[in-house]
Coordinates of C-alpha atoms in Angstrom, one line a residue:
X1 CA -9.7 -43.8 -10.5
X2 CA -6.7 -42.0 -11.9
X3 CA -6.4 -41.7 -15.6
X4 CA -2.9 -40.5 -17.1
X5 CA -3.8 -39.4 -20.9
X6 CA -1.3 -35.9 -20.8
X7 CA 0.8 -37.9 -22.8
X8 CA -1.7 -37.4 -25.7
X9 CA -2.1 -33.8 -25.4
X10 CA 0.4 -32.9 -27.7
X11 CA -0.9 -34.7 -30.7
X12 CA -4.4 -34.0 -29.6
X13 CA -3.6 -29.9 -30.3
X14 CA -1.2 -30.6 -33.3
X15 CA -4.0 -32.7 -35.0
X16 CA -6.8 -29.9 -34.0
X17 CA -4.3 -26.9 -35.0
X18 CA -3.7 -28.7 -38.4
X19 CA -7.9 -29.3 -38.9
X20 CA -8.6 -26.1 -38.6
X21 CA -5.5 -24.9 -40.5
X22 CA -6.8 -26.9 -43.3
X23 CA -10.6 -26.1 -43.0
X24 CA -9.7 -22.4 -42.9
X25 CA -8.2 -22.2 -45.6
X26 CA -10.2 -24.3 -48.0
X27 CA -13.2 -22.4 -46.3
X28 CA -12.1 -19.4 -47.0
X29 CA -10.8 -20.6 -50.5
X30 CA -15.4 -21.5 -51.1
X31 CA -16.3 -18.1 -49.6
X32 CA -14.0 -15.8 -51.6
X33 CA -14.6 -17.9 -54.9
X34 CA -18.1 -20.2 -54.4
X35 CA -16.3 -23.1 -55.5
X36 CA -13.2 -25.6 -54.2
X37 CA -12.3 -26.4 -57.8
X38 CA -8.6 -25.1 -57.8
X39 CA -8.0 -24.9 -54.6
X40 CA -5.8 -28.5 -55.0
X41 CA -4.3 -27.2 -58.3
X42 CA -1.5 -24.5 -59.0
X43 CA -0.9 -21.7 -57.4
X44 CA -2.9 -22.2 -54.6
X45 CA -1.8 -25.7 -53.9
X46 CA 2.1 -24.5 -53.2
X47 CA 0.5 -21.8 -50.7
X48 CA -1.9 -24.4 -48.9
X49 CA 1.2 -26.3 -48.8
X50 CA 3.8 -23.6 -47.8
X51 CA 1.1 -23.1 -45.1
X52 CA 0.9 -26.1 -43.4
X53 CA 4.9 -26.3 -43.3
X54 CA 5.1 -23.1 -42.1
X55 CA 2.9 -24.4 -38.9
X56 CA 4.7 -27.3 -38.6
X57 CA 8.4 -25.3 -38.1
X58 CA 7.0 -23.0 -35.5
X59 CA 5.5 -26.5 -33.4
X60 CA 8.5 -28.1 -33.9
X61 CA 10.8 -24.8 -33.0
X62 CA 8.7 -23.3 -30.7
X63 CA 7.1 -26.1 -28.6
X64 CA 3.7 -24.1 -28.5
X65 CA 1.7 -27.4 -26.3
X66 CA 4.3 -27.9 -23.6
X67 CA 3.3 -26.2 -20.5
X68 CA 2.9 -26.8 -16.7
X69 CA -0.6 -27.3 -15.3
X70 CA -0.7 -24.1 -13.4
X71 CA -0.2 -22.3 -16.7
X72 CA -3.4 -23.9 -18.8
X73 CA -5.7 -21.2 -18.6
X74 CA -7.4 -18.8 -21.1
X75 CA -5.4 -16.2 -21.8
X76 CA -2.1 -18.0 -21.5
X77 CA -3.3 -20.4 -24.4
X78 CA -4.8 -17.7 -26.6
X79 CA -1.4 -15.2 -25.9
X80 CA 0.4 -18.4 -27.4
X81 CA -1.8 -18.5 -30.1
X82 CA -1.6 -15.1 -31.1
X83 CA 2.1 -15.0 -31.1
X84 CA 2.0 -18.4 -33.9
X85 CA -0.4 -16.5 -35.8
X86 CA 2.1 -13.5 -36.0
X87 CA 4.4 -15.5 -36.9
X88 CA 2.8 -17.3 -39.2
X89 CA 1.6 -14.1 -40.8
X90 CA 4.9 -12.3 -41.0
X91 CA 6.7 -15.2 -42.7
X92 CA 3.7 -15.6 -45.3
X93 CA 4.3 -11.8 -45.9
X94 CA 7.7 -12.2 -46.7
X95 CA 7.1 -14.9 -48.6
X96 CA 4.2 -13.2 -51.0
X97 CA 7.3 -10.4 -51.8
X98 CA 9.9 -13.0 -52.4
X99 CA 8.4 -14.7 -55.3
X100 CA 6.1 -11.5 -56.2
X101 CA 2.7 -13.3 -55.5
X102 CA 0.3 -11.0 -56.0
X103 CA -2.1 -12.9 -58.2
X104 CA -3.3 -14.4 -54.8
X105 CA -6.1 -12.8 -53.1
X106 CA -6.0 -10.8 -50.5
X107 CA -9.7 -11.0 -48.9
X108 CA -8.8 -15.5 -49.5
X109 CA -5.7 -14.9 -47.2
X110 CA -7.6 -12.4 -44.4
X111 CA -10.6 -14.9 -44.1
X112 CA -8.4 -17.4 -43.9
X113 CA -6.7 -16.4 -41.0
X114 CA -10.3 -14.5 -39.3
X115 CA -11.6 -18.6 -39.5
X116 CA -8.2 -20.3 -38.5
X117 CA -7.6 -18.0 -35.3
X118 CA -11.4 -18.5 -34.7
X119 CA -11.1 -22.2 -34.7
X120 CA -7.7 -22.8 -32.8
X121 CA -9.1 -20.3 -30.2
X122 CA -12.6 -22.4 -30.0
X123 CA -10.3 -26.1 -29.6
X124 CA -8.6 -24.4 -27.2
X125 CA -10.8 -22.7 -24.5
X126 CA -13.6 -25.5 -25.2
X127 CA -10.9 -28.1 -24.6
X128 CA -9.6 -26.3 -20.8
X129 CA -13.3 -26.4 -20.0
X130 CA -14.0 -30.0 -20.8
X131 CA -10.0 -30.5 -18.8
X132 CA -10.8 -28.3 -16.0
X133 CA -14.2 -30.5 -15.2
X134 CA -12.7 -33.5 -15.8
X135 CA -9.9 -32.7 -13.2
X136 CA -12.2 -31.4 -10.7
X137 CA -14.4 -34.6 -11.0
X138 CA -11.2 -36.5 -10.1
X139 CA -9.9 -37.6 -13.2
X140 CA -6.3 -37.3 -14.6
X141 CA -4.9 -36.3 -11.3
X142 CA -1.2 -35.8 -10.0
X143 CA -1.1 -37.2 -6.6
X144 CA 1.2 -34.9 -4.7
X145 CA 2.9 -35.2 -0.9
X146 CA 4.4 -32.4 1.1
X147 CA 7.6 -32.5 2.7
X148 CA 8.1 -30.3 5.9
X149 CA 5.5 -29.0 7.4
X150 CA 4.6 -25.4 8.4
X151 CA 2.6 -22.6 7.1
X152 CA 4.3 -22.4 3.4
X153 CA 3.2 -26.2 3.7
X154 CA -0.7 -25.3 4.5
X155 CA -0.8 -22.8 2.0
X156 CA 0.3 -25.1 -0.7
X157 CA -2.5 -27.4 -0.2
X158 CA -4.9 -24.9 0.3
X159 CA -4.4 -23.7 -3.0
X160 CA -4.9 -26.9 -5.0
X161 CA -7.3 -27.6 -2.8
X162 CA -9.2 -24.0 -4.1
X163 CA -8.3 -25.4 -7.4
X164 CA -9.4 -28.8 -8.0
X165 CA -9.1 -28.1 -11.8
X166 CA -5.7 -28.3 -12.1
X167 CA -5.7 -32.0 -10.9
X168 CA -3.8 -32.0 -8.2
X169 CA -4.7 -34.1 -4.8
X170 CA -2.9 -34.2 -2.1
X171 CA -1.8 -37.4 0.0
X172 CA -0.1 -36.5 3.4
X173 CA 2.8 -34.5 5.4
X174 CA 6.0 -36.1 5.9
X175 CA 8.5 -34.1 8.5
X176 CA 10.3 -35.7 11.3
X177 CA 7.3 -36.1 14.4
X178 CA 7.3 -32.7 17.2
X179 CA 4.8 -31.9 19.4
X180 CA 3.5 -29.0 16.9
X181 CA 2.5 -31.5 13.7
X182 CA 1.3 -34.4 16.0
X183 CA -1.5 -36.0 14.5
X184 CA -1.4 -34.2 11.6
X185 CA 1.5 -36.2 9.5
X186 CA 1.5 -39.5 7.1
X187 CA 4.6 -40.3 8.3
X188 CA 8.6 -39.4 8.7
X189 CA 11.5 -38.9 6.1
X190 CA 12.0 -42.9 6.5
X191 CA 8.8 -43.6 5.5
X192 CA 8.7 -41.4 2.6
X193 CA 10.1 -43.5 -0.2
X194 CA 8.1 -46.4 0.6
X195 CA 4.6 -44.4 0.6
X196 CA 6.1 -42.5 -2.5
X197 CA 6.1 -46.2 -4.2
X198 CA 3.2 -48.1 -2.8
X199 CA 0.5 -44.8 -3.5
X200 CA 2.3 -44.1 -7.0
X201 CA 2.3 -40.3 -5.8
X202 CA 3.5 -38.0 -8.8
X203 CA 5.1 -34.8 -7.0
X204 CA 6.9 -34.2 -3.6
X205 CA 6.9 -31.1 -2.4
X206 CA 9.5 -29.8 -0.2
X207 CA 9.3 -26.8 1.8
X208 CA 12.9 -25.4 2.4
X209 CA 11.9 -23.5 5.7
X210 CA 11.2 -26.9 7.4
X211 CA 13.8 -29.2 5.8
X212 CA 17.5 -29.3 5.8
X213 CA 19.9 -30.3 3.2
X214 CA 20.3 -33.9 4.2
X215 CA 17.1 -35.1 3.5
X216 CA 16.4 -32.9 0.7
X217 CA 19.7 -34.8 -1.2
X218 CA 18.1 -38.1 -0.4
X219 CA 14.5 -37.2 -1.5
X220 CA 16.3 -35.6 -4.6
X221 CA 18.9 -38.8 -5.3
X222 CA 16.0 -41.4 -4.9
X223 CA 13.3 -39.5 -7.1
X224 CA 14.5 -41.5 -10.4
X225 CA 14.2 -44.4 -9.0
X226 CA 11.3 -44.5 -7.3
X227 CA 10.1 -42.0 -10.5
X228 CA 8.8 -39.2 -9.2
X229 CA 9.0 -35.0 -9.0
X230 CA 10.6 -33.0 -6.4
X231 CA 10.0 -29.4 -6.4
X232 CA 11.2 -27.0 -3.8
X233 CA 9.0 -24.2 -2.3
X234 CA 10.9 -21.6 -0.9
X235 CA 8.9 -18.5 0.7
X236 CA 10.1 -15.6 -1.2
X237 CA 6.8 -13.7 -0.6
X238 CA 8.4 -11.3 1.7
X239 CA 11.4 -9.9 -0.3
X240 CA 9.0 -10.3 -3.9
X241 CA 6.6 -7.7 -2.4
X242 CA 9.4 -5.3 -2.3
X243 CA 10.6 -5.8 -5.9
X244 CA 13.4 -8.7 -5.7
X245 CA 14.1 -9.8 -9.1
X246 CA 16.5 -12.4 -10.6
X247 CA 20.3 -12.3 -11.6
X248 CA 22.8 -15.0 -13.3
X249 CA 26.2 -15.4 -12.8
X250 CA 27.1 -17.7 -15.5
X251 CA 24.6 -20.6 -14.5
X252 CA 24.1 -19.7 -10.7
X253 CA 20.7 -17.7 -10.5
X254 CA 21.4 -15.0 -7.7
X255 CA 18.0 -13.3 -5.9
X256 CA 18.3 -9.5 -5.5
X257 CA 16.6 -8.3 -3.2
X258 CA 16.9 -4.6 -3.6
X259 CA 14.0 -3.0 -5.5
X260 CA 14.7 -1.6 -9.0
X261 CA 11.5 0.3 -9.2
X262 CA 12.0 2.4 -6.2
X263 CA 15.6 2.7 -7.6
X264 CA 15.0 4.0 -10.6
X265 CA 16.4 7.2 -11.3
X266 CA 14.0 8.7 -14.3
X267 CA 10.7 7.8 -12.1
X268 CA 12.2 9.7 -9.1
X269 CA 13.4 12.7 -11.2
X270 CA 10.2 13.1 -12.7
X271 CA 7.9 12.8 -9.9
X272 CA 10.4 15.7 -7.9
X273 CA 9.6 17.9 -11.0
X274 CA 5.9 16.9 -10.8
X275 CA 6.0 17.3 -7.0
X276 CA 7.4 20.9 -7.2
X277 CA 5.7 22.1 -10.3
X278 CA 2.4 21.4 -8.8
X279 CA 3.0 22.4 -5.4
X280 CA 3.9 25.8 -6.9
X281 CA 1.0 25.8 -8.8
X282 CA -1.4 25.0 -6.0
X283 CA 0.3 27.5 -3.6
X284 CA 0.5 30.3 -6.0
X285 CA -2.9 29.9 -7.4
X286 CA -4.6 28.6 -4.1
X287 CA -3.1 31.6 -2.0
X288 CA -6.4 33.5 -1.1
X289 CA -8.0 30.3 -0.2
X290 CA -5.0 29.5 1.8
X291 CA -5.4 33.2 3.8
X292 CA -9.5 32.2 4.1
X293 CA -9.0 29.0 5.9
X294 CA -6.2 31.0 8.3
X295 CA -8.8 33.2 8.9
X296 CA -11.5 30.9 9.5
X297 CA -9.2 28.6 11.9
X298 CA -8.1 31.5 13.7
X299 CA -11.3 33.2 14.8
X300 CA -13.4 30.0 15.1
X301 CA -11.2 28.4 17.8
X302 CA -8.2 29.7 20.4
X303 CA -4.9 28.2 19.3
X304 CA -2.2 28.8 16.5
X305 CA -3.5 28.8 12.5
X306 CA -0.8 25.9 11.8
X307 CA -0.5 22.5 13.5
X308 CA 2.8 20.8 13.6
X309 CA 3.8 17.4 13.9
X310 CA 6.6 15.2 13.9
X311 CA 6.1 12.3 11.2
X312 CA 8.1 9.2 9.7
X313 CA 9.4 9.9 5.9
X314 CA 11.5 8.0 3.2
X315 CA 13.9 5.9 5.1
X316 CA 12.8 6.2 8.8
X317 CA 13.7 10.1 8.5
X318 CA 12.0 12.6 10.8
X319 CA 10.2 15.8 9.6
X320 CA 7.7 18.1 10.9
X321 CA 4.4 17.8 8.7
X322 CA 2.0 21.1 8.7
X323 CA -1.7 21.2 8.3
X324 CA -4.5 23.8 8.7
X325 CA -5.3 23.0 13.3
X326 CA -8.4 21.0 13.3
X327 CA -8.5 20.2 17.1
X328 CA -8.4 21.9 20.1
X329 CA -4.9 22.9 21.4
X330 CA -4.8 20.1 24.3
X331 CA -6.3 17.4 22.3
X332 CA -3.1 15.5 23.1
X333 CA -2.0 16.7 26.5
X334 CA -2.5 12.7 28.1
X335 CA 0.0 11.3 24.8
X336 CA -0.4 10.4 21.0
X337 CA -4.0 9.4 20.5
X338 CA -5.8 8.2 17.0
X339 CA -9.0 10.5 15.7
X340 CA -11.7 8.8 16.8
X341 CA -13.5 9.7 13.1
X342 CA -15.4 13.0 12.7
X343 CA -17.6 12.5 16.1
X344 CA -14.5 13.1 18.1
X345 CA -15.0 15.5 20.3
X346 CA -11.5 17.3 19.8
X347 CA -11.9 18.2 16.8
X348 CA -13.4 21.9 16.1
X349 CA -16.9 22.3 14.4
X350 CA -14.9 23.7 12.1
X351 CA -12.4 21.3 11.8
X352 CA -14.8 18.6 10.9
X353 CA -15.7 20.6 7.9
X354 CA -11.9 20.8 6.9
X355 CA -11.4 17.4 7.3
X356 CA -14.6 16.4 5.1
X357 CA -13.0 18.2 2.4
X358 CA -9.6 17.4 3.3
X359 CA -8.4 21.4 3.2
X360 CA -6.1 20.9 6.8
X361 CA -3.6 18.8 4.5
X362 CA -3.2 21.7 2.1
X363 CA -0.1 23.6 4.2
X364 CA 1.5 20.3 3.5
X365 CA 2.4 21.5 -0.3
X366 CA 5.3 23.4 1.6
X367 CA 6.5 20.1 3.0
X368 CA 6.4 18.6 -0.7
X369 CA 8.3 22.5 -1.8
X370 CA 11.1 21.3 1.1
X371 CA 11.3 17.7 -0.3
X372 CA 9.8 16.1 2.8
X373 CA 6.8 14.5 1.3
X374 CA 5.3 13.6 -2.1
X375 CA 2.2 14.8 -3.7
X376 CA 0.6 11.0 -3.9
X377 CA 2.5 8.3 -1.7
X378 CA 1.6 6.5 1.4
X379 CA 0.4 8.9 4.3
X380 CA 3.6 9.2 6.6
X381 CA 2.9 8.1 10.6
X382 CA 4.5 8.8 13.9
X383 CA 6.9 6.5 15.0
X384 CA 4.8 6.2 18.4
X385 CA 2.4 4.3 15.9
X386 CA 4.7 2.7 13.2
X387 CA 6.2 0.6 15.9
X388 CA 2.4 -0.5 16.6
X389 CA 1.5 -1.2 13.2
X390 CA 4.6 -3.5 12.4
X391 CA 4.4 -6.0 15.0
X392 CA 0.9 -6.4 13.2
X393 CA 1.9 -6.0 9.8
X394 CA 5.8 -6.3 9.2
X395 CA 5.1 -5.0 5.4
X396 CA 4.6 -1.7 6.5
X397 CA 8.6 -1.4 6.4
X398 CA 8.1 -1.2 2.8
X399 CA 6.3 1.8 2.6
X400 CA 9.3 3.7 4.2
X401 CA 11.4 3.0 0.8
X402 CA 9.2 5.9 -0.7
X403 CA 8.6 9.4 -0.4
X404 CA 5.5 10.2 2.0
X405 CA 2.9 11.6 0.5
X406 CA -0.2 14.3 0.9
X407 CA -2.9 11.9 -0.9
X408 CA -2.8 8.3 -1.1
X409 CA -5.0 5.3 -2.1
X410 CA -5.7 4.6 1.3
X411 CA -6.8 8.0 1.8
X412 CA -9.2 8.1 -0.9
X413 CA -10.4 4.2 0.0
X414 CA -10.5 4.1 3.6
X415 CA -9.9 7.7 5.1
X416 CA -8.6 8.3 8.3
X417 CA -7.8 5.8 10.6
X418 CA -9.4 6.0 14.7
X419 CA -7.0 3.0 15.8
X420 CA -4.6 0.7 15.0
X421 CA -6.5 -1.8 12.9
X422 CA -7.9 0.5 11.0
X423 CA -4.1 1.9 10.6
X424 CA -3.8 -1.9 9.3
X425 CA -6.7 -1.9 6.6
X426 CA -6.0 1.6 5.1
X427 CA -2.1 0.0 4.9
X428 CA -3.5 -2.9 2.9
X429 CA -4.4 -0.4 0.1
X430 CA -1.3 2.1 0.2
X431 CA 1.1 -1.5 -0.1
X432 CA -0.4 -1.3 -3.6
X433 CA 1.7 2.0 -4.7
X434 CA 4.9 0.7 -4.6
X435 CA 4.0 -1.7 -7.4
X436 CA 2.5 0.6 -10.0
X437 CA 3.7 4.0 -9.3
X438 CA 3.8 5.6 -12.1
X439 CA 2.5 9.1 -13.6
X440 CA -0.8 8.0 -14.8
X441 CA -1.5 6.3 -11.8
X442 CA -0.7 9.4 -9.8
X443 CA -2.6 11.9 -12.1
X444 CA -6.0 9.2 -11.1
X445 CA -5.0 9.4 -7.2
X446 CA -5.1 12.9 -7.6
X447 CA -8.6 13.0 -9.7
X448 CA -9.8 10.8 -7.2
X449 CA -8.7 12.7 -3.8
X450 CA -10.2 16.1 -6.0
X451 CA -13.5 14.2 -6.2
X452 CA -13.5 13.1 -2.3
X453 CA -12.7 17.1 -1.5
X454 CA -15.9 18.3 -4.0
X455 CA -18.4 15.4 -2.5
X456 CA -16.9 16.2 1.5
X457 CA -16.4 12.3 2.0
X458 CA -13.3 12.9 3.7
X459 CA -13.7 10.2 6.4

């Protein structure tokens, strides 16, 4: 059965924002004073009245109760809220100073808006809950089709299909017939408007990988006549991940797809400082533990103290990374091989320890002194191995707009890697830097890889 009551949503929440507008305030009017007598005469009749006005200029200017099902949740309705109560607030403020009201009380005005807020925010989530089981059950739905079929297409339904709250159900493909959507469509373009009309379907979805300009115009030009939506999904996914944002040029919106944040210019001056100040420190400081583990590495195994390797850095730049040797000198003589984890036999008995506690990265401060590496980024790879890990995961490009680095949250999450997959899931984690690199979230890598060191869980 499909019930279509959105239309009364609006004055459903102006009538309920109004109530308890009107309750609060003559309920906090009984509680400050024991008595409603006066609350209907002068003064406080001009400020119950300047309040409800008030309200009713920021619905009318603001448009608080118009949004798009995917935003009706919790805290999108309370943020709303809040900002109308602000506003409301501020403009009551000024409006006490303007005429010097002072005779009004103070404690009558905070209870006031402690029992409004309370009220609005009670409609509000209890009304989303009531909504949100009332769409799943299958009431006031939007019957949707999709147009072009594909993986953008799958994913679509999937996710109103994941969330039959929002009301949305889903009534066929539409694409022109191949031998890769057989048995899996409604019907073709020329079918579309007459299933559109006969099914009263709401929405049409069209995927722009799978559908060219021709029949997009013709699904667009009939839509108000047959009366329904068209809305366009384009797969952006790839360039959002690696910060595109959006410009306008006059009216023409213009997608940028180079990242800002990686761009910016304080963030990378400040990190360098960072990078070199503690660096210094570590080395400086750290120096007779750096001339113990030499010692250590050089009598418990034959070989050289230092191991160096080449390594991919900050655009697909080559550099030699150093760390304390933790395997035996011809651990590679057959080619580039993944540790196979702490039982490998190459590594040293003393190796394993170093690499418990993570002490073999520590000559890698020098490659953060000469600008090769960061102290917290994404662990850099060989090239032998990023070519591996791309034709599985393309968004490892990504990673090679910033600055390697010695500790990482893949690091601290997953360890090291023993073979490409794992190489996969410990990139699922360091994809997450990009996006909220900042100091404070550097100072917690760096607590956290300290913590890993003192509990020896390097993996």
């Amino acid at each position: 059965m499909r019930h279509r009551y959105s239309i009364l949503f609006f004055p459903l929440h102006v009538f309920a924002d109004f109530l308890s507008l009107n309750v609060a305030f003559t309920g906090a009017y009984w509680i400050k004073f024991q008595t409603l007598e006066g609350v209907s005469d002068p003064p406080y009749a001009s400020l119950w009245w300047f309040f409800n006005s008030i309200w009713l200029i920021e619905i009318l200017l603001l448009k608080p109760y118009i949004f798009p099902r995917q935003l009706f949740k919790a805290d999108h309705l309370i943020k709303k809220l809040l900002i109308l109560m602000v506003i409301h607030v501020a403009v009551i403020a000024v409006y006490w100073v303007a005429i010097k009201a002072y005779y009004y009380s103070r404690e009558h005005l905070l209870i006031t808006y402690i029992l409004f807020t309370s009220l609005a925010a009670a409609f509000r989530i209890g009304g989303l809950i009531f909504l949100r089981e009332y769409r799943a059950r299958g009431y006031n739905n939007r019957r949707f089709v999709i147009v072009g079929y594909g993986k953008l297409a799958v994913s679509i339904q999937s996710f109103y299909e994941a969330h039959p709250e929002m009301g949305f159900r889903f009534y066929g493909y539409f694409d022109q017939p191949t031998t890769e959507n057989e048995g899996v469509l409604k019907g073709n373009y020329g079918e579309l408007r007459d299933y559109v009309k006969t099914q009263g379907i709401d929405c049409v979805y069209c995927c722009m990988p799978y559908i060219d300009s021709i029949h997009l115009k013709n699904i667009v030009d009939q839509a108000e006549e047959v009366d329904y939506q068209v809305k366009l999904l384009v797969d952006f996914r790839g360039f959002l991940a690696k910060g595109a944002s959006v410009e306008y040029h006059d009216f023409l919106p213009v997608l940028n797809l180079s990242s800002q944040m990686l761009a910016d210019f304080r963030v990378n001056v400040f990190k360098r400082a960072f990078d070199i100040i503690f660096s210094l420190c570590v080395i400086t400081l750290g120096l007779p533990i750096f001339l113990v583990l030499a010692l250590i590495t050089k009598f418990t195994s034959r070989g050289p103290i230092l191991y160096a390797q080449e390594r991919i850095g900050r655009e697909g730049k080559p550099f030699k990374i150093y760390k304390f040797r933790s395997m035996y000198t011809d651990a590679e003589k057959s080619g580039p091989v993944l540790s196979g984890g702490l039982l490998d036999s190459r590594i040293t008995p003393w190796g394993r320890f170093m690499r418990q506690t993570r002490l073999d990265e520590l000559p890698q401060f020098f490659n953060v002194l000469k600008g090769d590496m960061s102290v917290v980024g994404p662990r850099p790879e060989r090239q032998f191995f990023i070519d591996q890990i791309v034709e599985i995961a393309p968004e490892y490009r990504s990673l090679l707009k910033v600055k390697p680095g010695i500790t990482s949250i893949g690091q601290i999450k997953y360890g090291y890697a023993a073979n490409i997959d794992e190489m996969v899931q410990r990139l699922r984690y360091d994809l997450l830097y990009p996006k909220r690199r900042s100091f404070v979230f550097d100072m917690w890598i760096i607590a956290q890889t300290l913590r890993v060191m003192a509990q020896g869980r390097g993996k």
